[in-house]
mmCIF file of N, CA and C in Angstrom:
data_model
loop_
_atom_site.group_PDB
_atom_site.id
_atom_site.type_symbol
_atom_site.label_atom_id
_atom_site.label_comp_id
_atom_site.label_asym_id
_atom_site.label_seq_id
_atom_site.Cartn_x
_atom_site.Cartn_y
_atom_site.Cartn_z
ATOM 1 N N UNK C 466 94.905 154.813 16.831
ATOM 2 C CA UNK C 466 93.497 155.132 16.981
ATOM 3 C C UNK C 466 93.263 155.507 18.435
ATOM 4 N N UNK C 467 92.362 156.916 18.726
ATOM 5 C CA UNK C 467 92.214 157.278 20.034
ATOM 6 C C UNK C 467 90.555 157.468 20.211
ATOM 7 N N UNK C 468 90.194 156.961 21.199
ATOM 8 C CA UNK C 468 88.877 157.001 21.659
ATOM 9 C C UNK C 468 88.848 157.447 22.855
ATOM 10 N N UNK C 469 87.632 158.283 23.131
ATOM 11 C CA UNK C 469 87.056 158.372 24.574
ATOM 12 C C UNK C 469 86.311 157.158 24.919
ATOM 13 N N UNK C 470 86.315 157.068 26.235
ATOM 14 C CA UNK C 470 86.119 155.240 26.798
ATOM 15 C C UNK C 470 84.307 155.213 26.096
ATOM 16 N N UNK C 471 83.170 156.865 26.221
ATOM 17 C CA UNK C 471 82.249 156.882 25.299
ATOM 18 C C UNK C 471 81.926 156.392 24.142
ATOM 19 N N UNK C 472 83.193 156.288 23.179
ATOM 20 C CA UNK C 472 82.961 156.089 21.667
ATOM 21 C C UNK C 472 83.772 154.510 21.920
ATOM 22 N N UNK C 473 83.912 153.703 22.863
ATOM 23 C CA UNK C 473 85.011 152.528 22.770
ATOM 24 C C UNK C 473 83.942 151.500 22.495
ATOM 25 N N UNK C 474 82.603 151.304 21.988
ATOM 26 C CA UNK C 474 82.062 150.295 21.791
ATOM 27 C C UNK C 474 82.789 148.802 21.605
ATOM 28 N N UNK C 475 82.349 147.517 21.847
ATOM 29 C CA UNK C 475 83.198 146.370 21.444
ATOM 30 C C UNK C 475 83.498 146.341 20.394
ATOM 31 N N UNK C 476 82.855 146.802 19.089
ATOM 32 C CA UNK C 476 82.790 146.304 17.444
ATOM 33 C C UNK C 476 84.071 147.510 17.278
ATOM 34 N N UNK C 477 83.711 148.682 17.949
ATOM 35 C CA UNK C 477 85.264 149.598 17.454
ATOM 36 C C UNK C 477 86.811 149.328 18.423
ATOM 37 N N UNK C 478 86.218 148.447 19.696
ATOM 38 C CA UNK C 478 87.846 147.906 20.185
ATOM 39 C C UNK C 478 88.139 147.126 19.216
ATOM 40 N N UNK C 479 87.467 145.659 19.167
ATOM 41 C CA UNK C 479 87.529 144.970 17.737
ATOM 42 C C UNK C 479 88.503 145.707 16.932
ATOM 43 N N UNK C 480 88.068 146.760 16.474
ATOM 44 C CA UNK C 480 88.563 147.286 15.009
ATOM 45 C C UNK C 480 89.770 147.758 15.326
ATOM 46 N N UNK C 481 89.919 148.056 16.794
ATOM 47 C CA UNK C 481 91.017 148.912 17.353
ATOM 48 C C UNK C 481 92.297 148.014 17.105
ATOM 49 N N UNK C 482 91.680 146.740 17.843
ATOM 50 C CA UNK C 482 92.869 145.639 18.541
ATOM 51 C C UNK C 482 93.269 144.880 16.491
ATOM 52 N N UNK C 483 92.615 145.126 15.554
ATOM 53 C CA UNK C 483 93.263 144.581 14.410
ATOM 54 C C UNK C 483 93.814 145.856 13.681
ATOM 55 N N UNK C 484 93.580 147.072 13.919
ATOM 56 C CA UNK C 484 94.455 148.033 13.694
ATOM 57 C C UNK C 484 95.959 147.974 14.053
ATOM 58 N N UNK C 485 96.058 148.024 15.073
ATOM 59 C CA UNK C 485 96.753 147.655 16.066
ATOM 60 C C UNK C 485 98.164 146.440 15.682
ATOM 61 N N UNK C 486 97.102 145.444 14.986
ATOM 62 C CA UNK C 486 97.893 144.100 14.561
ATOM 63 C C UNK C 486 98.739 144.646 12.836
ATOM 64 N N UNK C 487 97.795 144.953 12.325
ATOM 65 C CA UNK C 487 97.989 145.209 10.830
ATOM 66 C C UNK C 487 98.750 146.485 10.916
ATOM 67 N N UNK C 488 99.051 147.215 11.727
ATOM 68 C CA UNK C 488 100.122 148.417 11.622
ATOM 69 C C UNK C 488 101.501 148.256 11.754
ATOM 70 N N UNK C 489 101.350 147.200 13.044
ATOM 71 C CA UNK C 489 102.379 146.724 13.367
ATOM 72 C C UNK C 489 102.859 145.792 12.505
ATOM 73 N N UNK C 490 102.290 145.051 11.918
ATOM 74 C CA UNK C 490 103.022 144.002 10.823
ATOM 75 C C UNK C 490 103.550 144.870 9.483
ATOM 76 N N UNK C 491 102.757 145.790 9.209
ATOM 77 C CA UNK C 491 103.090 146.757 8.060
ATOM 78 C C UNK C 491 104.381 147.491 8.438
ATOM 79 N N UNK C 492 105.083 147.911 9.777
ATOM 80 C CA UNK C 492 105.658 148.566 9.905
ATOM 81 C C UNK C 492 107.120 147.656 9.994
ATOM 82 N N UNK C 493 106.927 146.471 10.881
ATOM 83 C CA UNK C 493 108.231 145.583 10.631
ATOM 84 C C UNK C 493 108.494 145.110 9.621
ATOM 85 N N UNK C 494 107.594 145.256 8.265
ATOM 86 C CA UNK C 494 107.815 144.772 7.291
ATOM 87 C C UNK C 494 108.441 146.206 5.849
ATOM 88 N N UNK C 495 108.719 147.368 6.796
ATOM 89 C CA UNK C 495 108.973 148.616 5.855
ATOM 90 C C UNK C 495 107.919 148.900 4.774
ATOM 91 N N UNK C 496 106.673 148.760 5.733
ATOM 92 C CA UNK C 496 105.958 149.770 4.903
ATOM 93 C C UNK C 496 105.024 150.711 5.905
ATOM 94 N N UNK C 497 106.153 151.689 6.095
ATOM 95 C CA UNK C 497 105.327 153.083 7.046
ATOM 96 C C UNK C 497 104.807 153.502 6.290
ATOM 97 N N UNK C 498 104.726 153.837 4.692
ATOM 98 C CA UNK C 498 103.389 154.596 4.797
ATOM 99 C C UNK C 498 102.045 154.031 4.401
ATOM 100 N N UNK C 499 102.388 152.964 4.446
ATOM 101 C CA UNK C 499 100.794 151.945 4.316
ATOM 102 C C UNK C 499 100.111 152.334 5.278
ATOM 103 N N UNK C 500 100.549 152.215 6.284
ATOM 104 C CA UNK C 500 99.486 152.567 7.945
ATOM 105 C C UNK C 500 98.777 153.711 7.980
ATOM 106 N N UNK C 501 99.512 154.764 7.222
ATOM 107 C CA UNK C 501 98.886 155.976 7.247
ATOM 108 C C UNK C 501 97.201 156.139 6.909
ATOM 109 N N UNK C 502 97.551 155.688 5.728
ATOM 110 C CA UNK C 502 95.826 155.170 4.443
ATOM 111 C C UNK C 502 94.936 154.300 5.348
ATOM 112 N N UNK C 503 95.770 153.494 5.823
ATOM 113 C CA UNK C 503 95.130 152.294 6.819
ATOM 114 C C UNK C 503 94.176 152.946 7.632
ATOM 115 N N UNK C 504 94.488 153.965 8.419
ATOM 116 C CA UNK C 504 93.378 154.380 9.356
ATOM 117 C C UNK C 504 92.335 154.738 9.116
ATOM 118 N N UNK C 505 92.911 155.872 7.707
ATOM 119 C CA UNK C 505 91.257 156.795 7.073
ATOM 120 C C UNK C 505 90.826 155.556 6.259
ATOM 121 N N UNK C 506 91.078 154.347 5.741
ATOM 122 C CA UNK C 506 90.216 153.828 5.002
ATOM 123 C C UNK C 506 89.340 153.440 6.232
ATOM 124 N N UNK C 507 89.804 152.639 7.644
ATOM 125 C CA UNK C 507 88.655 151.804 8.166
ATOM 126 C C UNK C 507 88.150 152.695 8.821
ATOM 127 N N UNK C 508 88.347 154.280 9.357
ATOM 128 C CA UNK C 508 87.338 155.183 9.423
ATOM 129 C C UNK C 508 86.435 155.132 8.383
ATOM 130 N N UNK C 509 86.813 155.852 7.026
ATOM 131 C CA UNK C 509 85.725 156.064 6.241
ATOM 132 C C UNK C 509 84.682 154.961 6.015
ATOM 133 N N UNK C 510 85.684 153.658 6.323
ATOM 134 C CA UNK C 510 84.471 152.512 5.691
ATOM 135 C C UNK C 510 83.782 152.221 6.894
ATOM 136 N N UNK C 511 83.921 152.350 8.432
ATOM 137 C CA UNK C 511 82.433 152.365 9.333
ATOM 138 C C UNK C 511 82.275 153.498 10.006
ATOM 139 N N UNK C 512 82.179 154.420 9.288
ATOM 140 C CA UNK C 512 81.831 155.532 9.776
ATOM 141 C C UNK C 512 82.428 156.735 10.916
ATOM 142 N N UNK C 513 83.300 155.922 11.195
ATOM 143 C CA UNK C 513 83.808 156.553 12.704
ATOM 144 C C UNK C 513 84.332 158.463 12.424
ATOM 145 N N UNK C 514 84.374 158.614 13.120
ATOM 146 C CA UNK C 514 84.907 160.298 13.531
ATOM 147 C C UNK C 514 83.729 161.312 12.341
ATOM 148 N N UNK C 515 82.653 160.116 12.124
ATOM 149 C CA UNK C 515 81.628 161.220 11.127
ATOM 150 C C UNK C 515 80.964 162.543 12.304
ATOM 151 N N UNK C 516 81.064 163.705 12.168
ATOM 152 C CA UNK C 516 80.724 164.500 12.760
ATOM 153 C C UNK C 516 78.918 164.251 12.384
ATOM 154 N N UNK C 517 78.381 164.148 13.467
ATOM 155 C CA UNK C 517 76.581 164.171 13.054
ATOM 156 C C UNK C 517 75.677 165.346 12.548
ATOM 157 N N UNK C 518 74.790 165.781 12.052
ATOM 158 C CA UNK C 518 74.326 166.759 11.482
ATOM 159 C C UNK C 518 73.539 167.317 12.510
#
């Protein structure tokens, strides 16, 4: 996950720093392509990288 220090609110480091945890456990455990899904789900589910209207 990449942010400008703009979009780094606490609630999305938060989200960053358990990304972060849960990728890494997914990955020592042989499942690379879990992580993949991993990102766009907790984008889609708080909104992040929504382009605004």
């Amino acid at each position: 996950m990449t942010f400008s220090p703009n979009e780094m609110t606490p609630y999305i480091s938060k989200i960053k720093q358990k990304f972060d945890e849960a990728q890494t456990f997914l990955v020592k455990n042989g499942f690379h392509q879990a992580t993949k899904g991993l990102l766009q789900d907790i984008e889609n589910a708080n909104g992040i990288n929504k382009k605004p209207n």
